Amino acid sequence: MFGIRSDLPLKRDTAGRFVLWLVMVLVFMASLAVTVNSYIGVLLNDWNRSVTGTLTVQVPVMDLGEKGAAPTVGKILDVLKRHPAVAKAEAVPRAKVIALLKPWLGESDVIADLPLPALIDVELRTDEPEAVAAVTASIKTAAPQAVVDDHRVWLNRVMGLAQGFSVVAMTIMILVTGALGLTVVFATRASLAEFVQVIEVLHVVGAKDGYIAGQFARRALLQGMLGGAAGLALYAPALALVAWLASRVDPEILPNAALPAAHWLTLAALPFAAGLLAMLTAHITVRRALSAKV
Amino acid sequence: MALLRKKDEGFTGDTVGLEGVGLRYDTGPEILTDVSLAIPQRSFHFLTGPSGAGKTSLLSLMYLAKRPTRGGLTLFGEDVTRAARGRLATLRRRLGVVFQDFRLLDHMSAFDNVALPLRIAGVGETVVQRNVSELLNWVGLEEFKNAHPATLSGGQKQRVAIARAVVNRPKLILADEPTGNVDDTIAMRLMQLFVELHKLGASVIIATHNEPLVARFPFPRLHLDKGAVSILPPLTAQPSDQTAVEM
C-alpha cells in the first residue's frame, strides 16, 4: 500500500512533516489517557469485588453490659448462621482488630487496654440489595444496638473519584481527536495551496476530484500511522517509569493490578485510528476545497 | 504511430461547439463577447490574433478549465455548461493540452510526466511502459526518459509536454504557442507532429503568433480580435506535403 506512486511532490511538503510531529504528541497523550482509564477500571473492579456481598457488623463498646460483647456477638452469629442469604459469618478476633488499628494508633500497649468494639465479618451469597436489607433487618432485630456497614458509602465515594478521572481521560481523548482533525484540515489546506499548480495539471490530464483527494488521503494515512507509532514509542518508557514508581507504593493502597488485554489492544489500535482519522479528514477537506472550483 | 490509433469514441457532430459564448473574470470586462464557432471532427485550425485578444481564454474554455459566463458550449457532442465536475474530468481524458509554459511536474521524470494521463486513467503499467517508451522514441527523447524537466532544454520540455498531451490518443488537441520556445527547425518538427496526429483523426487547434509558420500550412485560421472570432482562409494554398519537413 505504501510503495504506491504519488503524484504530489512530497519532498517539498512542510505541512505534512508538521502533521507527523503533532500526531506523535497527540497519540502519546491519548495513550496516557487510555492507560489512566484502564487502570481505574481495574482498581474499581478490584475494590468492588472485594467489597460486594460483604457486611461488617459492629457492636459498639458503650452498649455492652458486664459480660462484654460475647453474648450479643453470639446472638447475632446465631441469627446470621440460620439466615439463608448468608454464606459465612465469623467474629473478628480481638488481635486482628488491634492489628487494624496499629497504623493509626502506633505500636503501644495502650491499644490492648482500650475498650474495642466487636466486629463480625459477613459474606453473603448474593449482593442483591433485597438480601442485604433482609440480613441487616434480622441483625437489627436480634441486637438493635449493632451497626451494620455494607461499605457502600465508602465505595461509592471512591468510585465517584475514579469516575471523575475517567471523565477527564475521556475528555482528553475527545480533545486529542478534535486537535488531530483540525491539524489535518489546516495542513491539508496548506498543502493544497502549495501544490495548486500540480493539482491544476492533474485536473487537465483528466484526474477526478476523488483521485486527487485519494493522493492526499493516502499521505495522511501514512503520516497518521507513522506519527502514531512514534507516539507509542514515546509512551513505552513513560509507562515503565510510572509502573516502577507505582511498584514502590504499599499494595494495600495501590493494588498491583495487571492491565487487561483490552488495554493493550486499544493502545495498539491508536496508530491505526490516528491514520484512519487523518485519512478521512484529508479526503473530505480536499473534496470540499475542489468542489468549490469551476 | 500505431499507439495513436484507437477506436472511434462514437460522438456525432462537431468536436467543439460554441454558441453565443461570453466569458469574463469576476466583475471585469468580457474577454470573449459573442463567440459562435464549430470545430468539426478531424479538422486543423490555427488560432491567431493580437496578444490579449483572448486566445488562451478561448482554449481554456475548450479544455474545461473555465465555464462560459453565458452562451452554450459543447464538447464531443456533450453540453458541458452544466455538466458535473466528474463528467468534465472524463471528457478531459479525450483531449490533450500543450501549454505555453509546458506545466510539466518538476518532481517527476520525463517518463512519469508523459505517463501521468495514462496512470490517472487507470491504464495498466505494462501498457504504460510500452506506450510511453514508444512515444518518447517518436519525439526523439528516449535517452532523456529519466531526466527531470529542470535539466531539459526548452525544446525538449516542449516535446515532453506534447508527448503528455497526446499519450491518451485524444480526439482534440489544443496547443498554446507550442513553438514559442524553439528554433525554426524544431518548430517545423513539432508542427509535423501535430499534422501527423491530425491525419490520424484528431481535431487540432494551435494558437500561435508565428505568421511565417502559419503561412507554411494550408489550414484555416480562427482569428480572435476584440473578443470576437472570425474564420479566415489559410495564409497559403500550397499543400502541406511540399512544405513539411521530413521527420
Coordinates of C-alpha atoms in Angstrom, one line a residue:
Chain A
M1 CA 0.0 0.0 0.0
F2 CA 2.8 2.4 0.8
G3 CA 5.0 1.6 -2.2
I4 CA 2.4 3.2 -4.3
R5 CA 3.4 6.1 -6.6
S6 CA 2.4 9.6 -5.6
D7 CA 1.7 12.5 -7.9
L8 CA 2.4 15.0 -5.2
P9 CA 5.9 16.3 -4.6
L10 CA 6.1 15.1 -1.0
K11 CA 9.7 16.1 -0.5
R12 CA 8.7 19.7 -0.6
D13 CA 5.8 19.1 1.8
T14 CA 6.5 21.0 5.0
A15 CA 2.9 20.9 6.3
G16 CA 3.0 17.1 6.1
R17 CA 6.0 16.9 8.4
F18 CA 4.3 19.1 10.9
V19 CA 1.3 16.7 10.9
L20 CA 3.7 13.8 11.7
W21 CA 5.1 15.5 14.7
L22 CA 1.8 16.6 16.0
V23 CA 0.2 13.2 15.6
M24 CA 3.1 11.8 17.7
V25 CA 2.4 14.1 20.6
L26 CA -1.4 13.6 20.4
V27 CA -1.1 9.8 20.3
F28 CA 1.3 10.0 23.2
M29 CA -1.4 11.9 25.2
A30 CA -4.1 9.6 24.1
S31 CA -2.2 6.6 25.2
L32 CA -1.7 8.1 28.6
A33 CA -5.4 8.8 28.8
V34 CA -6.2 5.2 27.8
T35 CA -3.9 3.9 30.5
V36 CA -5.4 6.0 33.2
N37 CA -8.8 4.9 32.1
S38 CA -7.8 1.2 32.1
Y39 CA -6.0 1.3 35.4
I40 CA -9.0 2.9 37.1
G41 CA -11.3 0.3 35.6
V42 CA -9.0 -2.4 37.1
L43 CA -8.9 -0.7 40.5
L44 CA -12.7 -0.3 40.7
N45 CA -13.2 -3.9 39.7
D46 CA -10.8 -5.0 42.4
W47 CA -12.4 -2.9 45.1
N48 CA -15.8 -3.7 44.0
R49 CA -15.2 -7.4 44.0
S50 CA -13.5 -7.4 47.5
V51 CA -16.4 -5.4 49.0
T52 CA -19.5 -6.6 47.2
G53 CA -21.6 -9.1 49.1
T54 CA -19.9 -8.4 52.4
L55 CA -21.1 -6.7 55.5
T56 CA -19.3 -5.7 58.7
V57 CA -21.3 -5.8 61.9
Q58 CA -20.0 -3.6 64.6
V59 CA -21.2 -3.9 68.2
P60 CA -20.3 -0.6 70.0
V61 CA -18.5 -0.8 73.3
M62 CA -20.7 1.6 75.3
D63 CA -23.8 -0.5 74.7
L64 CA -22.3 -3.7 76.2
G65 CA -23.1 -4.9 79.7
E66 CA -20.9 -6.5 82.4
K67 CA -20.3 -9.6 80.3
G68 CA -18.7 -7.7 77.4
A69 CA -19.6 -8.3 73.8
A70 CA -19.7 -12.0 73.8
P71 CA -23.4 -12.6 74.4
T72 CA -24.5 -10.0 71.8
V73 CA -22.0 -11.3 69.3
G74 CA -23.2 -14.9 69.9
K75 CA -26.8 -13.9 69.4
I76 CA -26.0 -12.1 66.1
L77 CA -23.9 -15.0 64.9
D78 CA -26.8 -17.4 65.7
V79 CA -29.2 -15.4 63.6
L80 CA -26.7 -15.0 60.7
K81 CA -25.9 -18.7 60.5
R82 CA -29.5 -19.6 60.2
H83 CA -30.2 -16.9 57.6
P84 CA -30.4 -18.4 54.0
A85 CA -28.7 -15.4 52.3
V86 CA -25.6 -15.7 54.5
A87 CA -22.6 -17.7 53.2
K88 CA -20.3 -17.2 56.1
A89 CA -20.3 -15.2 59.3
E90 CA -17.5 -15.0 61.9
A91 CA -16.3 -12.8 64.6
V92 CA -13.1 -10.9 64.0
P93 CA -10.6 -11.9 66.7
R94 CA -9.6 -9.1 69.0
A95 CA -5.9 -9.5 68.0
K96 CA -6.9 -8.7 64.4
V97 CA -8.9 -5.6 65.4
I98 CA -5.8 -4.4 67.3
A99 CA -3.7 -5.0 64.2
L100 CA -6.2 -3.0 62.1
L101 CA -5.8 0.0 64.5
K102 CA -2.0 -0.2 64.6
P103 CA -1.3 2.0 61.6
W104 CA -3.4 4.8 63.2
L105 CA -2.5 4.5 66.9
G106 CA 1.0 3.2 66.7
E107 CA 2.8 0.3 68.5
S108 CA 1.6 0.7 72.0
D109 CA 0.3 -1.3 74.8
V110 CA -2.4 1.3 75.2
I111 CA -4.4 -0.3 72.4
A112 CA -4.6 -3.6 74.3
D113 CA -6.2 -1.9 77.2
L114 CA -8.7 0.1 75.1
P115 CA -12.3 -1.0 75.0
L116 CA -12.7 -2.1 71.5
P117 CA -15.9 -2.7 69.5
A118 CA -16.6 -6.3 68.5
L119 CA -16.6 -6.9 64.7
I120 CA -18.3 -9.6 62.7
D121 CA -17.4 -10.2 59.0
V122 CA -20.3 -11.4 57.0
E123 CA -20.2 -12.9 53.5
L124 CA -23.5 -13.0 51.6
R125 CA -24.4 -15.5 48.8
T126 CA -25.6 -12.6 46.7
D127 CA -25.1 -8.8 46.5
E128 CA -28.8 -8.0 45.7
P129 CA -30.0 -5.0 47.7
E130 CA -33.0 -7.0 49.0
A131 CA -30.8 -9.7 50.5
V132 CA -28.6 -7.1 52.1
A133 CA -31.6 -5.3 53.5
A134 CA -33.1 -8.6 54.9
V135 CA -29.9 -9.6 56.6
T136 CA -29.5 -6.1 58.0
A137 CA -33.1 -6.2 59.4
S138 CA -32.6 -9.5 61.1
I139 CA -29.4 -8.3 62.8
K140 CA -31.2 -5.2 64.0
T141 CA -34.0 -7.4 65.4
A142 CA -31.5 -9.6 67.3
A143 CA -29.4 -6.7 68.5
P144 CA -30.8 -3.2 68.0
Q145 CA -27.5 -1.5 69.1
A146 CA -25.4 -3.2 66.3
V147 CA -24.2 -1.1 63.5
V148 CA -24.3 -2.7 60.0
D149 CA -21.9 -1.3 57.4
D150 CA -22.2 -2.6 53.8
H151 CA -19.2 -0.5 52.7
R152 CA -21.3 1.2 50.0
V153 CA -20.8 4.7 51.2
W154 CA -17.1 4.3 51.2
L155 CA -17.0 2.5 47.9
N156 CA -19.4 5.0 46.2
R157 CA -17.1 7.9 47.1
V158 CA -14.0 6.1 45.8
M159 CA -15.9 5.2 42.7
G160 CA -17.0 8.8 42.3
L161 CA -13.4 9.9 42.4
A162 CA -12.4 7.2 40.0
Q163 CA -15.2 8.1 37.6
G164 CA -14.0 11.7 37.7
F165 CA -10.6 10.5 36.5
S166 CA -12.3 8.5 33.8
V167 CA -14.3 11.6 32.6
V168 CA -11.0 13.6 32.5
A169 CA -9.4 10.8 30.4
M170 CA -12.4 10.7 28.0
T171 CA -12.2 14.5 27.7
I172 CA -8.6 14.2 26.8
M173 CA -9.4 11.6 24.1
I174 CA -12.1 13.9 22.6
L175 CA -9.8 16.9 22.6
V176 CA -7.0 14.9 21.1
T177 CA -9.3 13.7 18.4
G178 CA -10.5 17.2 17.6
A179 CA -6.9 18.5 17.6
L180 CA -5.9 15.8 15.2
G181 CA -8.8 16.5 12.9
L182 CA -8.1 20.3 12.9
T183 CA -4.4 19.8 12.3
V184 CA -5.0 17.6 9.3
V185 CA -7.6 20.1 7.9
F186 CA -5.2 23.0 8.1
A187 CA -2.2 21.1 7.0
T188 CA -4.2 19.7 4.0
R189 CA -5.3 23.2 3.1
A190 CA -1.7 24.4 3.3
S191 CA -0.6 21.6 1.0
L192 CA -3.5 22.3 -1.4
A193 CA -2.2 25.9 -1.7
E194 CA 1.4 24.8 -2.0
F195 CA 0.6 22.2 -4.8
V196 CA -2.0 24.3 -6.6
Q197 CA -0.1 24.1 -9.9
V198 CA 0.4 20.4 -9.6
I199 CA -3.3 19.9 -8.9
E200 CA -4.2 22.1 -12.0
V201 CA -2.1 19.8 -14.2
L202 CA -3.7 16.7 -12.7
H203 CA -7.1 18.1 -13.5
V204 CA -6.1 19.0 -17.0
V205 CA -4.9 15.5 -17.7
G206 CA -8.2 14.0 -16.6
A207 CA -7.9 13.4 -12.8
K208 CA -11.1 13.4 -10.9
D209 CA -11.5 15.1 -7.5
G210 CA -11.6 11.7 -5.9
Y211 CA -8.3 10.7 -7.4
I212 CA -6.6 13.9 -6.1
A213 CA -8.3 13.6 -2.7
G214 CA -7.0 10.0 -2.6
Q215 CA -3.5 11.2 -3.1
F216 CA -3.8 13.4 0.0
A217 CA -5.7 10.8 2.0
R218 CA -3.0 8.2 1.4
R219 CA -0.3 10.6 2.5
A220 CA -2.4 11.5 5.6
L221 CA -2.9 7.8 6.4
L222 CA 0.8 7.2 6.3
Q223 CA 1.5 10.3 8.5
G224 CA -1.1 9.3 11.0
M225 CA 0.2 5.8 11.3
L226 CA 3.9 6.8 11.5
G227 CA 3.1 9.6 13.9
G228 CA 1.0 7.2 16.0
A229 CA 3.8 4.6 16.1
A230 CA 6.2 7.3 17.2
G231 CA 3.8 8.4 19.9
L232 CA 3.6 4.8 21.2
A233 CA 7.4 4.6 21.2
L234 CA 7.4 7.7 23.4
Y235 CA 4.7 6.1 25.6
A236 CA 6.6 2.9 26.4
P237 CA 9.3 4.5 28.6
A238 CA 6.8 6.8 30.3
L239 CA 4.6 3.8 31.3
A240 CA 7.7 1.9 32.5
L241 CA 8.6 4.8 34.8
V242 CA 5.1 5.1 36.2
A243 CA 4.9 1.4 36.8
W244 CA 8.2 1.4 38.6
L245 CA 7.0 4.3 40.8
A246 CA 3.7 2.6 41.5
S247 CA 5.5 -0.6 42.5
R248 CA 7.1 1.2 45.4
V249 CA 3.7 2.1 46.8
D250 CA 2.2 -0.1 49.5
P251 CA 0.0 -2.7 47.7
E252 CA -2.7 -2.2 50.4
I253 CA -3.2 1.3 49.0
L254 CA -2.5 0.7 45.3
P255 CA -3.4 -2.9 44.3
N256 CA -0.7 -4.2 42.0
A257 CA -3.1 -4.6 39.2
A258 CA -2.2 -6.1 35.8
L259 CA -3.7 -4.1 32.9
P260 CA -6.1 -6.2 30.8
A261 CA -5.6 -7.4 27.3
A262 CA -8.2 -4.9 26.1
H263 CA -6.0 -2.1 27.2
W264 CA -3.0 -3.3 25.1
L265 CA -5.3 -3.8 22.1
T266 CA -6.7 -0.3 22.4
L267 CA -3.1 1.1 22.6
A268 CA -2.1 -1.0 19.5
A269 CA -5.1 0.4 17.7
L270 CA -4.2 4.0 18.4
P271 CA -1.8 4.5 15.4
F272 CA -4.4 2.9 13.1
A273 CA -7.2 5.1 14.5
A274 CA -5.0 8.2 14.0
G275 CA -4.2 7.1 10.5
L276 CA -7.8 6.4 9.6
L277 CA -9.0 9.7 11.1
A278 CA -6.3 11.7 9.3
M279 CA -7.1 9.9 6.0
L280 CA -10.8 10.6 6.2
T281 CA -10.3 14.2 7.2
A282 CA -7.8 14.8 4.4
H283 CA -10.1 13.2 1.9
I284 CA -13.1 15.3 2.9
T285 CA -11.0 18.5 3.1
V286 CA -9.7 18.1 -0.4
R287 CA -13.0 17.2 -1.9
R288 CA -14.7 20.2 -0.3
A289 CA -11.9 22.5 -1.5
L290 CA -12.0 21.2 -5.0
S291 CA -15.8 21.1 -5.4
A292 CA -15.7 24.9 -4.9
K293 CA -13.8 25.2 -8.2
V294 CA -15.1 25.8 -11.8
Chain B
M1 CA 2.3 5.5 -34.6
A2 CA 0.1 2.5 -34.1
L3 CA -0.3 3.6 -30.5
L4 CA -2.2 6.7 -31.5
R5 CA -4.8 4.8 -33.4
K6 CA -7.8 3.9 -31.4
K7 CA -11.4 3.0 -31.8
D8 CA -13.7 5.9 -32.6
E9 CA -15.4 7.1 -29.4
G10 CA -18.7 7.5 -31.2
F11 CA -19.8 11.1 -30.9
T12 CA -21.6 12.8 -33.8
G13 CA -21.5 16.4 -34.8
D14 CA -18.7 18.8 -34.1
T15 CA -15.8 18.2 -31.7
V16 CA -16.3 21.6 -30.2
G17 CA -19.3 23.9 -30.5
L18 CA -19.7 27.4 -29.1
E19 CA -23.0 29.3 -29.3
G20 CA -23.0 32.9 -28.3
V21 CA -20.3 32.4 -25.7
G22 CA -19.2 35.2 -23.4
L23 CA -16.5 35.0 -20.8
R24 CA -15.5 37.4 -18.1
Y25 CA -13.3 37.1 -15.0
D26 CA -15.2 38.1 -11.8
T27 CA -16.6 41.6 -12.5
G28 CA -14.0 42.5 -15.2
P29 CA -14.9 43.3 -18.8
E30 CA -15.8 40.4 -21.1
I31 CA -12.7 38.8 -22.6
L32 CA -14.9 37.0 -25.1
T33 CA -18.1 38.7 -26.1
D34 CA -20.1 36.7 -28.5
V35 CA -18.3 33.7 -29.9
S36 CA -20.1 31.2 -32.0
L37 CA -17.9 28.6 -33.6
A38 CA -17.9 25.0 -34.7
I39 CA -14.7 22.9 -34.8
P40 CA -15.6 19.8 -36.9
Q41 CA -14.1 16.4 -36.3
R42 CA -10.7 15.8 -38.0
S43 CA -10.1 19.5 -38.5
F44 CA -7.0 21.6 -38.2
H45 CA -7.1 25.3 -37.2
F46 CA -4.6 27.9 -36.3
L47 CA -5.8 30.3 -33.6
T48 CA -4.4 33.8 -34.3
G49 CA -5.0 37.3 -33.1
P50 CA -3.2 40.0 -31.2
S51 CA -1.9 39.5 -27.7
G52 CA -4.7 39.8 -25.1
A53 CA -7.4 39.0 -27.6
G54 CA -8.4 36.0 -25.6
K55 CA -6.7 33.1 -27.3
T56 CA -5.7 31.5 -24.0
S57 CA -9.1 32.1 -22.6
L58 CA -10.8 30.5 -25.6
L59 CA -8.6 27.5 -25.2
S60 CA -9.2 27.2 -21.5
L61 CA -12.9 27.1 -22.2
M62 CA -12.3 24.2 -24.6
Y63 CA -10.2 22.2 -22.1
L64 CA -12.8 22.8 -19.5
A65 CA -10.7 24.8 -17.0
K66 CA -13.4 27.5 -17.2
R67 CA -17.1 27.6 -18.0
P68 CA -18.6 30.3 -20.1
T69 CA -20.3 33.1 -18.3
R70 CA -23.0 33.0 -20.9
G71 CA -23.8 31.0 -24.0
G72 CA -23.6 27.3 -24.8
L73 CA -20.5 25.1 -25.1
T74 CA -20.5 21.5 -26.4
L75 CA -17.6 19.1 -26.4
F76 CA -17.6 15.8 -28.2
G77 CA -21.4 16.4 -28.7
E78 CA -22.0 16.9 -24.9
D79 CA -23.3 20.1 -23.3
V80 CA -20.7 21.0 -20.8
T81 CA -22.1 24.3 -19.5
R82 CA -23.9 22.4 -16.7
A83 CA -22.1 19.1 -16.6
A84 CA -21.0 17.7 -13.2
R85 CA -17.3 18.0 -12.3
G86 CA -16.8 14.3 -12.5
R87 CA -18.1 14.3 -16.1
L88 CA -15.7 17.1 -17.0
A89 CA -12.8 15.0 -15.8
T90 CA -13.9 12.2 -18.0
L91 CA -14.2 14.5 -21.0
R92 CA -10.8 16.0 -20.4
R93 CA -9.3 12.5 -20.9
R94 CA -10.3 12.7 -24.5
L95 CA -8.4 15.9 -25.2
G96 CA -4.7 16.9 -25.0
V97 CA -3.4 20.3 -24.0
V98 CA 0.0 21.8 -24.6
F99 CA 0.7 24.8 -22.5
Q100 CA 2.8 27.8 -23.5
D101 CA 4.8 27.3 -20.2
F102 CA 4.6 23.4 -20.5
R103 CA 3.4 22.9 -17.0
L104 CA 5.5 19.8 -16.5
L105 CA 5.6 18.4 -13.0
D106 CA 9.2 19.1 -11.8
H107 CA 9.4 16.3 -9.3
M108 CA 8.8 13.7 -11.9
S109 CA 11.0 12.3 -14.6
A110 CA 10.1 13.0 -18.3
F111 CA 8.8 9.4 -18.5
D112 CA 6.5 9.9 -15.5
N113 CA 5.2 13.2 -16.8
V114 CA 4.2 11.6 -20.1
A115 CA 2.8 8.6 -18.3
L116 CA 0.6 10.7 -16.0
P117 CA -2.6 10.8 -18.1
L118 CA -2.5 7.1 -18.7
R119 CA -1.9 6.3 -15.0
I120 CA -4.7 8.6 -13.9
A121 CA -7.0 6.9 -16.4
G122 CA -6.1 3.7 -14.7
V123 CA -4.2 2.1 -17.6
G124 CA -2.2 -1.0 -16.6
E125 CA 1.6 -0.5 -16.0
T126 CA 2.7 -2.8 -18.9
V127 CA 0.7 -0.8 -21.4
V128 CA 2.0 2.4 -19.8
Q129 CA 5.6 1.3 -20.1
R130 CA 5.2 0.3 -23.7
N131 CA 3.2 3.3 -24.9
V132 CA 5.2 5.9 -23.2
S133 CA 8.6 4.4 -24.3
E134 CA 7.3 4.3 -27.9
L135 CA 6.0 7.9 -27.7
L136 CA 9.3 9.2 -26.2
N137 CA 11.1 7.5 -29.1
W138 CA 8.7 9.2 -31.5
V139 CA 9.5 12.7 -30.2
G140 CA 13.2 11.8 -30.0
L141 CA 13.6 11.8 -26.2
E142 CA 14.2 8.2 -25.4
E143 CA 17.6 8.9 -23.8
F144 CA 16.1 11.6 -21.6
K145 CA 13.3 9.4 -20.2
N146 CA 14.7 9.6 -16.6
A147 CA 15.7 13.2 -16.8
H148 CA 13.7 15.7 -14.7
P149 CA 12.2 18.7 -16.5
A150 CA 14.6 21.2 -14.8
T151 CA 17.6 19.6 -16.6
L152 CA 15.9 19.7 -20.1
S153 CA 16.2 22.4 -22.7
G154 CA 13.2 24.4 -23.8
G155 CA 12.7 22.4 -26.9
Q156 CA 13.0 19.1 -25.0
K157 CA 10.4 20.3 -22.4
Q158 CA 8.2 21.3 -25.3
R159 CA 8.4 17.8 -26.7
V160 CA 7.7 16.2 -23.3
A161 CA 4.7 18.4 -23.0
I162 CA 3.4 17.4 -26.4
A163 CA 4.0 13.7 -25.7
R164 CA 2.0 14.1 -22.5
A165 CA -0.8 15.8 -24.4
V166 CA -1.1 13.0 -27.0
V167 CA -0.4 9.9 -25.0
N168 CA -4.1 9.4 -24.3
R169 CA -4.8 9.4 -28.1
P170 CA -7.0 12.5 -27.8
K171 CA -9.7 13.4 -30.2
L172 CA -9.0 17.1 -29.7
I173 CA -5.5 18.6 -29.3
L174 CA -5.2 22.2 -28.0
A175 CA -1.8 23.8 -28.2
D176 CA -0.9 27.3 -26.9
E177 CA 2.2 28.7 -28.7
P178 CA 3.7 25.2 -28.9
T179 CA 6.6 26.6 -31.0
G180 CA 7.2 29.7 -28.9
N181 CA 10.4 28.4 -27.2
V182 CA 12.2 26.6 -30.0
D183 CA 14.1 27.4 -33.2
D184 CA 12.6 27.1 -36.6
T185 CA 13.9 23.6 -37.3
I186 CA 12.4 22.2 -34.1
A187 CA 9.3 24.3 -34.7
M188 CA 8.7 22.6 -38.0
R189 CA 9.4 19.2 -36.5
L190 CA 6.8 19.8 -33.8
M191 CA 4.3 21.1 -36.4
Q192 CA 4.9 18.0 -38.4
L193 CA 4.0 16.0 -35.3
F194 CA 0.6 17.8 -35.0
V195 CA -0.1 17.3 -38.6
E196 CA 0.5 13.5 -38.2
L197 CA -1.9 13.5 -35.2
H198 CA -4.4 15.3 -37.3
K199 CA -4.1 12.8 -40.1
L200 CA -4.7 10.1 -37.5
G201 CA -8.1 11.6 -36.8
A202 CA -7.7 14.2 -34.1
S203 CA -9.0 17.8 -34.3
V204 CA -6.1 20.2 -33.7
I205 CA -6.2 23.9 -32.7
I206 CA -2.9 25.7 -32.4
A207 CA -2.7 29.2 -31.0
T208 CA 0.3 31.0 -32.4
H209 CA 1.8 34.4 -33.2
N210 CA 4.3 32.8 -35.7
E211 CA 2.9 34.0 -39.0
P212 CA 5.7 32.5 -41.2
L213 CA 4.9 29.2 -39.7
V214 CA 1.1 29.6 -40.3
A215 CA 1.9 30.5 -43.9
R216 CA 3.6 27.2 -44.5
F217 CA 0.5 25.1 -43.8
P218 CA -2.8 25.1 -45.7
F219 CA -5.0 25.3 -42.6
P220 CA -7.8 27.8 -41.9
R221 CA -7.3 30.4 -39.2
L222 CA -9.6 31.3 -36.3
H223 CA -8.9 34.9 -35.8
L224 CA -9.7 36.5 -32.5
D225 CA -10.0 40.2 -32.2
K226 CA -11.7 42.3 -29.5
G227 CA -13.4 39.3 -28.1
A228 CA -15.0 38.0 -31.3
V229 CA -13.8 35.3 -33.7
S230 CA -13.8 35.2 -37.5
I231 CA -12.7 32.3 -39.7
L232 CA -10.0 33.3 -42.2
P233 CA -8.8 31.1 -45.1
P234 CA -5.3 29.6 -45.0
L235 CA -2.4 32.0 -45.5
T236 CA -1.1 29.7 -48.1
A237 CA -2.9 27.5 -50.6
Q238 CA 0.1 25.2 -51.0
P239 CA -0.4 21.6 -50.0
S240 CA 1.3 20.7 -46.7
D241 CA 3.3 17.9 -48.3
Q242 CA 5.5 20.4 -50.1
T243 CA 6.3 22.4 -47.0
A244 CA 6.6 19.7 -44.5
V245 CA 10.0 18.9 -43.1
E246 CA 10.8 15.2 -43.0
M247 CA 10.7 13.7 -39.5

